[in-house]
mmCIF file of C-alpha atoms in Angstrom:
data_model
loop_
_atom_site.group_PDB
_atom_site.id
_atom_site.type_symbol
_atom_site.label_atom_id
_atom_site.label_comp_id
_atom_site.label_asym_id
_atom_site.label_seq_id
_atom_site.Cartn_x
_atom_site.Cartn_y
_atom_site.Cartn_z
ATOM 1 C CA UNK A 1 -0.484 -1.687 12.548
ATOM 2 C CA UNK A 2 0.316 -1.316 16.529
ATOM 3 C CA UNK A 3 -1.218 -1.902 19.036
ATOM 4 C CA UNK A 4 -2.139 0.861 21.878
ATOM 5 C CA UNK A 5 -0.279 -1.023 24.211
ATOM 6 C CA UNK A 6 1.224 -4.260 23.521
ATOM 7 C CA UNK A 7 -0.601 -8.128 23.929
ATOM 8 C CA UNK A 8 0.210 -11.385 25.211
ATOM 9 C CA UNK A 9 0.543 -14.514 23.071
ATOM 10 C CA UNK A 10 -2.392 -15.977 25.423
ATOM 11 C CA UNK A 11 -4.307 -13.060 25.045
ATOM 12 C CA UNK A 12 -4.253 -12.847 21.304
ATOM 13 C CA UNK A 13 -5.162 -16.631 21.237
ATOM 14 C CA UNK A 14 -8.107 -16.488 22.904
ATOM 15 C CA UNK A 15 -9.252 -13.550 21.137
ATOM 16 C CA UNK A 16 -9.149 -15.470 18.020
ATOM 17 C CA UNK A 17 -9.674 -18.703 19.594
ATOM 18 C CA UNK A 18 -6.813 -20.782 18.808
ATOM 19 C CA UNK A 19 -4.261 -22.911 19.904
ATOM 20 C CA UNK A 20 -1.117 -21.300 20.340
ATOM 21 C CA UNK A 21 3.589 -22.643 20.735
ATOM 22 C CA UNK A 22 5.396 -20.334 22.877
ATOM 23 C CA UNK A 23 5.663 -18.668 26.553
ATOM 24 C CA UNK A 24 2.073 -17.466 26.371
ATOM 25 C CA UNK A 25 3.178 -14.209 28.258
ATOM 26 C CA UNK A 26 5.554 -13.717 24.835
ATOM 27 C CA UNK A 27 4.793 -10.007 23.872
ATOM 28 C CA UNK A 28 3.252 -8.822 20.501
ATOM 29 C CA UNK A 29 3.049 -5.493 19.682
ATOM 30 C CA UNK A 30 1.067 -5.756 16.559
ATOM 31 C CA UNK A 31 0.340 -6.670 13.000
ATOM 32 C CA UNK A 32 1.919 -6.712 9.573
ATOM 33 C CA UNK A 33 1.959 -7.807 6.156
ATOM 34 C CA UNK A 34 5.287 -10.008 5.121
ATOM 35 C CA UNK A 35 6.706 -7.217 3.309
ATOM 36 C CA UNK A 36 6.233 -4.554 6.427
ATOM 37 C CA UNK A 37 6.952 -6.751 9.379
ATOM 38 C CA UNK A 38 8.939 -5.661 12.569
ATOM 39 C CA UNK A 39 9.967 -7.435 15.485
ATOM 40 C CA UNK A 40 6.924 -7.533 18.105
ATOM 41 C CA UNK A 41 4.752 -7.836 14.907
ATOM 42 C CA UNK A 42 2.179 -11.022 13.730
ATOM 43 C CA UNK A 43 1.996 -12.065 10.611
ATOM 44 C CA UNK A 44 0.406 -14.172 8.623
ATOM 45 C CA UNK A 45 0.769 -17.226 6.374
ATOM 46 C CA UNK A 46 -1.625 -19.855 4.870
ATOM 47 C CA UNK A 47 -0.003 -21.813 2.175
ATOM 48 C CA UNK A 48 3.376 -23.805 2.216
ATOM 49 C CA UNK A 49 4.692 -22.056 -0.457
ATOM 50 C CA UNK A 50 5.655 -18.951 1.960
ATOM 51 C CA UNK A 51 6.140 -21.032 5.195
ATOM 52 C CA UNK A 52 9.591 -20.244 5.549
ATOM 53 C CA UNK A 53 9.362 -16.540 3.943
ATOM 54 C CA UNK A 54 6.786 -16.208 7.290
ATOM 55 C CA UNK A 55 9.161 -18.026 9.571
ATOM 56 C CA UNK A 56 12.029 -16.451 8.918
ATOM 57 C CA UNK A 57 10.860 -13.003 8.650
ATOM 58 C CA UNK A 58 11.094 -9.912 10.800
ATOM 59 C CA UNK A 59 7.374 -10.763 12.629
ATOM 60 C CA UNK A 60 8.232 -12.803 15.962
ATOM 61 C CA UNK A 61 4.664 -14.292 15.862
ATOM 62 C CA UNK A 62 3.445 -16.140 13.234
ATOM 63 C CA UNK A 63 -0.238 -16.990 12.393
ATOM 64 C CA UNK A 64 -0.296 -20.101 10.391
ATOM 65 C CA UNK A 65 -2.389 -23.000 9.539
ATOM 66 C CA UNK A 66 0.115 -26.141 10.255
ATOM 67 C CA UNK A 67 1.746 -27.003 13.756
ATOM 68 C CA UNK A 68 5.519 -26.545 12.325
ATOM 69 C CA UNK A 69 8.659 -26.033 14.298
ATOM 70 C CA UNK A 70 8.810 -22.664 15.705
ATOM 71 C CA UNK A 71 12.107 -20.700 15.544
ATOM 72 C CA UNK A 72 14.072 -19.613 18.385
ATOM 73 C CA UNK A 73 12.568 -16.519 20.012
ATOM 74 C CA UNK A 74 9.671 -16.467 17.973
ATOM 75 C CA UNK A 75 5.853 -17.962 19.126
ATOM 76 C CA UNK A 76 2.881 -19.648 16.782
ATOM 77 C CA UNK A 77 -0.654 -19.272 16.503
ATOM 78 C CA UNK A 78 -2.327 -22.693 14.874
ATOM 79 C CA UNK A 79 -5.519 -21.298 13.165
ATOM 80 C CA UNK A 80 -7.319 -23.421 10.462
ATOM 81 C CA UNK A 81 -7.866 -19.930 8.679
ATOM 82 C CA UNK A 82 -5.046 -17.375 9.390
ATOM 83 C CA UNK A 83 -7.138 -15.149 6.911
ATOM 84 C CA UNK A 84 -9.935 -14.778 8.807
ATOM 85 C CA UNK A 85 -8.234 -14.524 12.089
ATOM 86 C CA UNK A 86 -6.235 -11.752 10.825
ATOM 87 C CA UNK A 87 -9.044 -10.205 9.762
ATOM 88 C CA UNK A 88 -10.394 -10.568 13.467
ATOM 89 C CA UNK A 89 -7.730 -9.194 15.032
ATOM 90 C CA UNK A 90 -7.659 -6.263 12.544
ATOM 91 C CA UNK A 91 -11.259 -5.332 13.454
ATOM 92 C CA UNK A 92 -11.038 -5.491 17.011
ATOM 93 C CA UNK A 93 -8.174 -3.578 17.338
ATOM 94 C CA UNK A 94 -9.097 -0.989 14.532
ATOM 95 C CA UNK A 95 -13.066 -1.882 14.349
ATOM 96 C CA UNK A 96 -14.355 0.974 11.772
ATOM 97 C CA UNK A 97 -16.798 3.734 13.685
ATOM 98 C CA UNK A 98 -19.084 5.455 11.775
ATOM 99 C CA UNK A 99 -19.294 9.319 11.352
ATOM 100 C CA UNK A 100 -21.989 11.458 11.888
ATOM 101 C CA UNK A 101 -20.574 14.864 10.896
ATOM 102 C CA UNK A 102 -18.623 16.069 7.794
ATOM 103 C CA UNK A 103 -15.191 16.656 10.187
ATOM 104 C CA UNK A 104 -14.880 14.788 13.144
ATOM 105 C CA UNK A 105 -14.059 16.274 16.552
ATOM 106 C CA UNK A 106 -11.265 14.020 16.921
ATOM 107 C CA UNK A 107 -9.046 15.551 13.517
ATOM 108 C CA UNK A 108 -6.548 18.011 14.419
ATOM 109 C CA UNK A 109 -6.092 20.723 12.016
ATOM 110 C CA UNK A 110 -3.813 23.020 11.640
ATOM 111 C CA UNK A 111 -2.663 26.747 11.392
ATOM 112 C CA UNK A 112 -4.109 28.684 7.949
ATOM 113 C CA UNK A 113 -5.698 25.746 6.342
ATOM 114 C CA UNK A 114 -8.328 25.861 4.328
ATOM 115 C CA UNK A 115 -11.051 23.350 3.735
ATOM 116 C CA UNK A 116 -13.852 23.690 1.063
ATOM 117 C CA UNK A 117 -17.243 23.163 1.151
ATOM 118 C CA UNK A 118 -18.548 19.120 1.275
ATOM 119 C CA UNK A 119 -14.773 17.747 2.492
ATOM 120 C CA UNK A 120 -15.128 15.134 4.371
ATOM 121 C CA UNK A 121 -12.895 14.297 7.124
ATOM 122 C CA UNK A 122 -12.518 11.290 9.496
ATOM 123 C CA UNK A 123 -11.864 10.017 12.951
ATOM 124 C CA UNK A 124 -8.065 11.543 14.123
ATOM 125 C CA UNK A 125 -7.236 12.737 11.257
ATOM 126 C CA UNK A 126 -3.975 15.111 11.374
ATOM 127 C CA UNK A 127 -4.034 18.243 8.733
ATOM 128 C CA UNK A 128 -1.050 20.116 9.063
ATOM 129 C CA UNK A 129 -0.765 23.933 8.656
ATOM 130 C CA UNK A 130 -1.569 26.259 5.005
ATOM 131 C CA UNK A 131 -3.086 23.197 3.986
ATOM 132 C CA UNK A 132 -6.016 23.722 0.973
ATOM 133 C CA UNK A 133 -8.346 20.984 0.590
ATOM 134 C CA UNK A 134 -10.772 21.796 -2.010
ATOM 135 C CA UNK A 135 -14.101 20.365 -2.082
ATOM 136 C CA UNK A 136 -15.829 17.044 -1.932
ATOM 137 C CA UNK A 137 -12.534 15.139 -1.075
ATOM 138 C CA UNK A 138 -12.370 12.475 1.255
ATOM 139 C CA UNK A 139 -10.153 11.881 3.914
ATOM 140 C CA UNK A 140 -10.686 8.553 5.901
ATOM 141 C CA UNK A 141 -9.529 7.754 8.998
ATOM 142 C CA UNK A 142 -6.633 7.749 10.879
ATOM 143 C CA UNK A 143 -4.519 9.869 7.609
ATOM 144 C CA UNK A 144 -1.684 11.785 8.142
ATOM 145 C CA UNK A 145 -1.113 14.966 6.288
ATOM 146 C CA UNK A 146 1.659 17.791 6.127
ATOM 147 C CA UNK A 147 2.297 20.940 5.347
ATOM 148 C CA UNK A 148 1.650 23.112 2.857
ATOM 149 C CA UNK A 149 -0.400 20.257 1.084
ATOM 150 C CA UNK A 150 -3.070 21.177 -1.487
ATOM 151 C CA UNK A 151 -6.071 18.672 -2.323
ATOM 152 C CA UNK A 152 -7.743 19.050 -5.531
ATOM 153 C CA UNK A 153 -11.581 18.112 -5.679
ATOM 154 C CA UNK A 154 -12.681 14.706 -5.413
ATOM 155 C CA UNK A 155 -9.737 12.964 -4.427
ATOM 156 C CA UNK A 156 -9.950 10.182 -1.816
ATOM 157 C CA UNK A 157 -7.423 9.216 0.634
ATOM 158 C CA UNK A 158 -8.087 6.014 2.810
ATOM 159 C CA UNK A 159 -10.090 3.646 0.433
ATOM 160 C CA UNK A 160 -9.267 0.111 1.501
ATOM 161 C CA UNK A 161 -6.708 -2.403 -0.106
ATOM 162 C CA UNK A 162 -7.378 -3.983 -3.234
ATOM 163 C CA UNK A 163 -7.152 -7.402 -1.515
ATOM 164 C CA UNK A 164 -9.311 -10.111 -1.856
ATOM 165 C CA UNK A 165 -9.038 -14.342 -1.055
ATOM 166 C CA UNK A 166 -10.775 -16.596 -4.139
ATOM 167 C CA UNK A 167 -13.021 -18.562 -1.473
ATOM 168 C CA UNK A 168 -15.514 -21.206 -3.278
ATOM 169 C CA UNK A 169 -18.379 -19.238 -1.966
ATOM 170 C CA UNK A 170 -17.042 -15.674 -3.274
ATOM 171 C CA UNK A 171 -14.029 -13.420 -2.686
ATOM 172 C CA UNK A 172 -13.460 -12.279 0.828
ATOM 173 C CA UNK A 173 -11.405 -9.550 1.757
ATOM 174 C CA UNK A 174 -8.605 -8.741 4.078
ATOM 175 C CA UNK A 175 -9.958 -6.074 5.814
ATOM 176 C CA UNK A 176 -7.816 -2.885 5.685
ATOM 177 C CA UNK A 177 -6.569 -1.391 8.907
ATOM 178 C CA UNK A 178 -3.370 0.911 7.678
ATOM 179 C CA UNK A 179 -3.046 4.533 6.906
ATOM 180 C CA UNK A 180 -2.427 7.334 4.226
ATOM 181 C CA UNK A 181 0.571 9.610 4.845
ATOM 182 C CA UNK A 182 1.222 12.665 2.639
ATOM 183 C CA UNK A 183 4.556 14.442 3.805
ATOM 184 C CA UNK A 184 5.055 18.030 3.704
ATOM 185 C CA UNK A 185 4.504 20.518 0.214
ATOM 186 C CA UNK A 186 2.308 17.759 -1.546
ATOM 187 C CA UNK A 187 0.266 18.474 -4.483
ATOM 188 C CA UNK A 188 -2.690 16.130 -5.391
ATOM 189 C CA UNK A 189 -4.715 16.246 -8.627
ATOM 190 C CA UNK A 190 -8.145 16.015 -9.150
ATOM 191 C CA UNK A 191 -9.926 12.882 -8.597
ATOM 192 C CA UNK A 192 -7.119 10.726 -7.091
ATOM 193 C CA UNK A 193 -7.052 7.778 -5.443
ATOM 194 C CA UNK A 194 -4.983 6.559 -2.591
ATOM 195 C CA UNK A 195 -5.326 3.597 -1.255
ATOM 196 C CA UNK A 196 -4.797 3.098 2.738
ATOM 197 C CA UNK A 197 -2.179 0.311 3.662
ATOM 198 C CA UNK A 198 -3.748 -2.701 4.867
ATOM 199 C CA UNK A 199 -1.548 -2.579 8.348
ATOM 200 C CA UNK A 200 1.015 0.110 7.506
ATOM 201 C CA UNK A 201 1.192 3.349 5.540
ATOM 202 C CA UNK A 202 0.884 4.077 1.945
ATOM 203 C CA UNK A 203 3.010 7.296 1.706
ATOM 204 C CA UNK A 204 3.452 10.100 -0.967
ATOM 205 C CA UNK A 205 7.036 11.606 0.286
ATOM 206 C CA UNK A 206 8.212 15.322 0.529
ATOM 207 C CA UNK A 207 7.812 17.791 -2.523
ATOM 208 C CA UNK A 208 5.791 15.208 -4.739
ATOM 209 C CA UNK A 209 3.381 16.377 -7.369
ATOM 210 C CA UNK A 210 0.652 14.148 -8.570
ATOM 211 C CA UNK A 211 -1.783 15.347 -11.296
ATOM 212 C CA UNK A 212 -4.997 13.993 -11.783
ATOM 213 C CA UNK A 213 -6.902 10.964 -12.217
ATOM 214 C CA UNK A 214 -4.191 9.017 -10.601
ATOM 215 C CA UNK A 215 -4.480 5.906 -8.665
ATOM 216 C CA UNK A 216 -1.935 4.725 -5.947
ATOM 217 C CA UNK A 217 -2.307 1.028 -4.423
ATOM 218 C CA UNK A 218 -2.116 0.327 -0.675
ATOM 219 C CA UNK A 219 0.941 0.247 0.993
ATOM 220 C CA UNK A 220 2.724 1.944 -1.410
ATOM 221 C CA UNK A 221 6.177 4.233 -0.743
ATOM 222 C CA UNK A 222 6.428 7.666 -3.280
ATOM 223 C CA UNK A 223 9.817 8.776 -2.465
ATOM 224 C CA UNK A 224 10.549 13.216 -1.928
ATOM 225 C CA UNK A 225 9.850 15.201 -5.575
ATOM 226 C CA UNK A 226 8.887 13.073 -7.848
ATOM 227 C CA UNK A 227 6.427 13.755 -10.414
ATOM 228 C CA UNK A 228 3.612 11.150 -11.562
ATOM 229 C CA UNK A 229 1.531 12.517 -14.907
ATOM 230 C CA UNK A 230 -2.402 11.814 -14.756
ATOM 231 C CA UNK A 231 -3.786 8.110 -15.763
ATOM 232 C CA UNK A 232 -1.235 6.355 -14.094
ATOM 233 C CA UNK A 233 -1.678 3.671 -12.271
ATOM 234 C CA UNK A 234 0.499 2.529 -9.424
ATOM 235 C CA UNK A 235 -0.238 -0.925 -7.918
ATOM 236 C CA UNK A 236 -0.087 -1.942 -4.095
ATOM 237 C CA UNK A 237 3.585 -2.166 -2.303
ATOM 238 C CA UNK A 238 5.294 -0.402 -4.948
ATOM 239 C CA UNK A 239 8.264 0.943 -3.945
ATOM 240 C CA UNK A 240 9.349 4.607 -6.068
ATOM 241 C CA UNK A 241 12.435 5.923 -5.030
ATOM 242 C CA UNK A 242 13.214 10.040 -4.502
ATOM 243 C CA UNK A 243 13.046 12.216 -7.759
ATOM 244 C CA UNK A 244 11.031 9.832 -10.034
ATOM 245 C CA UNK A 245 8.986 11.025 -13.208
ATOM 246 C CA UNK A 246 6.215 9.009 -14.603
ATOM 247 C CA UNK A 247 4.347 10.773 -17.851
ATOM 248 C CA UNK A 248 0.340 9.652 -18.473
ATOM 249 C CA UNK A 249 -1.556 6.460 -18.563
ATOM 250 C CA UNK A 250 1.845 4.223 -17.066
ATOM 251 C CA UNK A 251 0.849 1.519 -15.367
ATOM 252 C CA UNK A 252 2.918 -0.962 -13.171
ATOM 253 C CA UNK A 253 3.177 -4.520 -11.294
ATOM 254 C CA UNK A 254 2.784 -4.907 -7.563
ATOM 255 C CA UNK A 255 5.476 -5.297 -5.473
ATOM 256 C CA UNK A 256 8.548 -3.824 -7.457
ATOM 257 C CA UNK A 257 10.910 -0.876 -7.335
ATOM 258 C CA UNK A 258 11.561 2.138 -9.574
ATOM 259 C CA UNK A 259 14.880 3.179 -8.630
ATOM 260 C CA UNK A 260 15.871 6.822 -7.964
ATOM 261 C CA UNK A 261 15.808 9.473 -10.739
ATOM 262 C CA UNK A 262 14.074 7.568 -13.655
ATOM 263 C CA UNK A 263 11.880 8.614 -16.432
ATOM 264 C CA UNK A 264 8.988 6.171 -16.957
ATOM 265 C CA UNK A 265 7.864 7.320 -20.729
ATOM 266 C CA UNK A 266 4.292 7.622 -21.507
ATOM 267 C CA UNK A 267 1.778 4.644 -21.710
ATOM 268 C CA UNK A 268 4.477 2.748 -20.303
ATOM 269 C CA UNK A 269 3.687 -1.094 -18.474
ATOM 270 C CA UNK A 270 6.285 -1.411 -15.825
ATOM 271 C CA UNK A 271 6.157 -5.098 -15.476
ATOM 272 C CA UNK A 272 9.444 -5.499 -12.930
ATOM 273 C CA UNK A 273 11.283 -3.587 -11.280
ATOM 274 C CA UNK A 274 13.969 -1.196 -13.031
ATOM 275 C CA UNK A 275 17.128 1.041 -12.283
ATOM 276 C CA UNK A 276 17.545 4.421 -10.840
ATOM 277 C CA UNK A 277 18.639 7.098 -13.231
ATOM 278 C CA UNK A 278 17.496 5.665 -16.601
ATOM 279 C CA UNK A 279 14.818 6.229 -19.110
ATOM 280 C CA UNK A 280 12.034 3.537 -19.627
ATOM 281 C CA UNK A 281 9.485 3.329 -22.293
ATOM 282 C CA UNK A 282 7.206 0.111 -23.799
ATOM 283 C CA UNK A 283 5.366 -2.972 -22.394
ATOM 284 C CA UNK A 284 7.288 -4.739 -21.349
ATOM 285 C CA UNK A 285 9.112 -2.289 -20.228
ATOM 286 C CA UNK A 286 12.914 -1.929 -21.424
ATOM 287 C CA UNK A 287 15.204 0.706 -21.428
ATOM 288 C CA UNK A 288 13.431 3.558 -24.033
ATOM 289 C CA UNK A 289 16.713 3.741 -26.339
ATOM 290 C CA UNK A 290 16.418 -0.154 -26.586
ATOM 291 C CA UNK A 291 12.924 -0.386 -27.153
ATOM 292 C CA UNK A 292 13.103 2.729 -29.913
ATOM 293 C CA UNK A 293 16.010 0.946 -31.334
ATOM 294 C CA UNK A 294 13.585 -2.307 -31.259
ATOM 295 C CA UNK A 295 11.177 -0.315 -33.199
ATOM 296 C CA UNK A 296 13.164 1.280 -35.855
ATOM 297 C CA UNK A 297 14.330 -2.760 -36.689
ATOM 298 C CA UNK A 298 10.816 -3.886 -36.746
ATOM 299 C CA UNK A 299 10.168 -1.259 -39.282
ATOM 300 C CA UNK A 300 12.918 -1.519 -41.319
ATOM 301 C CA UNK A 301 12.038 -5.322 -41.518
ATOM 302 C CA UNK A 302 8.453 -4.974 -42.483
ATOM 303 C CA UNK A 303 10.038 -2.354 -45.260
ATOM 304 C CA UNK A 304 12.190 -4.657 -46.614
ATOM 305 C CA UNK A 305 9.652 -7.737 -46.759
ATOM 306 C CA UNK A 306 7.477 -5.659 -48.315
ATOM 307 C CA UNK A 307 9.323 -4.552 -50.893
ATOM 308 C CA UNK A 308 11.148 -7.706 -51.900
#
């Protein structure tokens, strides 16, 4: 997530009251999750384990709850709870405004689209032209959407991040401040889900048809023309590479990569990530000649016990 115009190191300490190492005129254009981080960007880190993932990352300002030695060209921010200060800069900078009216003034629509009866759409949203969004679907704020994208009822694009920290008291969340992008000729099913990044872009690329009752995690990248069968269920920062097919009720891990040109197989689990330009079937997932071969020996087995 940017900023409108970019911050000092001072100014972002004090809005989050902490203490802070570094020029505190050093520059920070914004904030991003470890896996999404740019130079200019924040991020941040609250257990040793990913210390040095943090400081050695991308983000030139890190938000982190020990005073450590801070890298060349880089600044720190000492919080006792870099969750909740990430959530605070989050909200100020994207705080969440209600809506008072089914499309908002501020959307931009375009050329020859249609939208149905009881759509909802949000603050700045962008529609792009011979666009059909059919009805009761929900477009938060702040989406992106091509052209020649059609909408089937009931889907939802901008629900926040599945994203929660186990606190003694209950789970809190990180509050989601990312966006949905659909690129051009996009087909959505019925009664999908896609889940807004929570500070970049969970995007569905070019030519990609997704049937219905499918649910996409936050942050997630869908490469161009792939095609994703209804039932599936794709986890948060997922990455699926141009010209995949996945067939009903898959379901995968977070943070891997299907590689460019695979079949995922039916009721598929895929549990890590796997090559481009293969067939997959089975949980765990393995190669689908393997795991058929696998089969065929576990039943010849069971024959043969049984029948000696």
């Amino acid at each position: 997530m940017k900023f409108k115009k970019p911050q000092t190191l001072q100014e972002i300490a004090s809005l989050i009251n902490v203490n802070y190492i570094g020029d505190a005129n050093f520059e920070i254009s914004g904030i991003n999750e470890i896996h999404v981080v740019t130079k200019g960007d924040i991020v941040f880190v609250d257990h040793p384990k990913y210390y040095e993932k943090a400081l050695n990352s991308a983000a030139t300002t890190i938000l982190i709850n020990k005073e450590v030695a801070c890298p060349e060209g880089k600044a720190l921010l000492i919080s006792d709870d870099p969750f909740r200060d990430f959530n605070k800069i989050t909200k100020y900078f994207n705080p969440f405004i209600a809506s008072k009216v089914s499309i908002s003034d501020s959307a931009v629509i375009g050329a020859n689209t249609i939208i149905q009866p009881n759509v909802f759409v949000g603050n700045h949203v962008t529609i792009g032209q011979n666009c059909v969004i059919h009805p009761n679907v929900t477009i938060y704020d702040h989406s992106v959407i091509g052209n020649n994208v059609t909408i089937h009822a009931n889907t939802v694009l901008g629900a926040d991040a599945f994203y929660y920290k186990n606190r003694p008291e209950g789970f809190d969340k990180l509050i989601s401040g990312g966006r949905v992008v659909l690129e051009d000729d996009v087909d959505l099913g019925a009664s999908c889900t896609i889940d807004k990044g929570v500070t970049g872009d969970t995007t569905i690329g070019k030519g990609t048809k997704i049937d219905n009752q499918v649910h996409v995690g936050h942050d997630t990248k869908i490469g161009k023309k792939c095609l994703i069968a209804s039932q599936t269920g794709i986890a948060g920062c997922v990455i699926i590479e141009d010209e995949v097919t996945i067939w009903g009720q898959v379901g995968t891990n977070s943070g891997i990569t299907i590689g460019k040109g695979a079949v995922i197989l039916g009721q598929t689990g895929v549990t890590k990530s796997v090559a481009g330009g293969k067939s997959y079937f089975g949980t765990p997932v393995s190669e689908s000649r393997e795991k058929l071969k696998e089969m065929a020996e576990i039943k010849r087995f069971l024959k043969e016990r049984k029948n000696s």
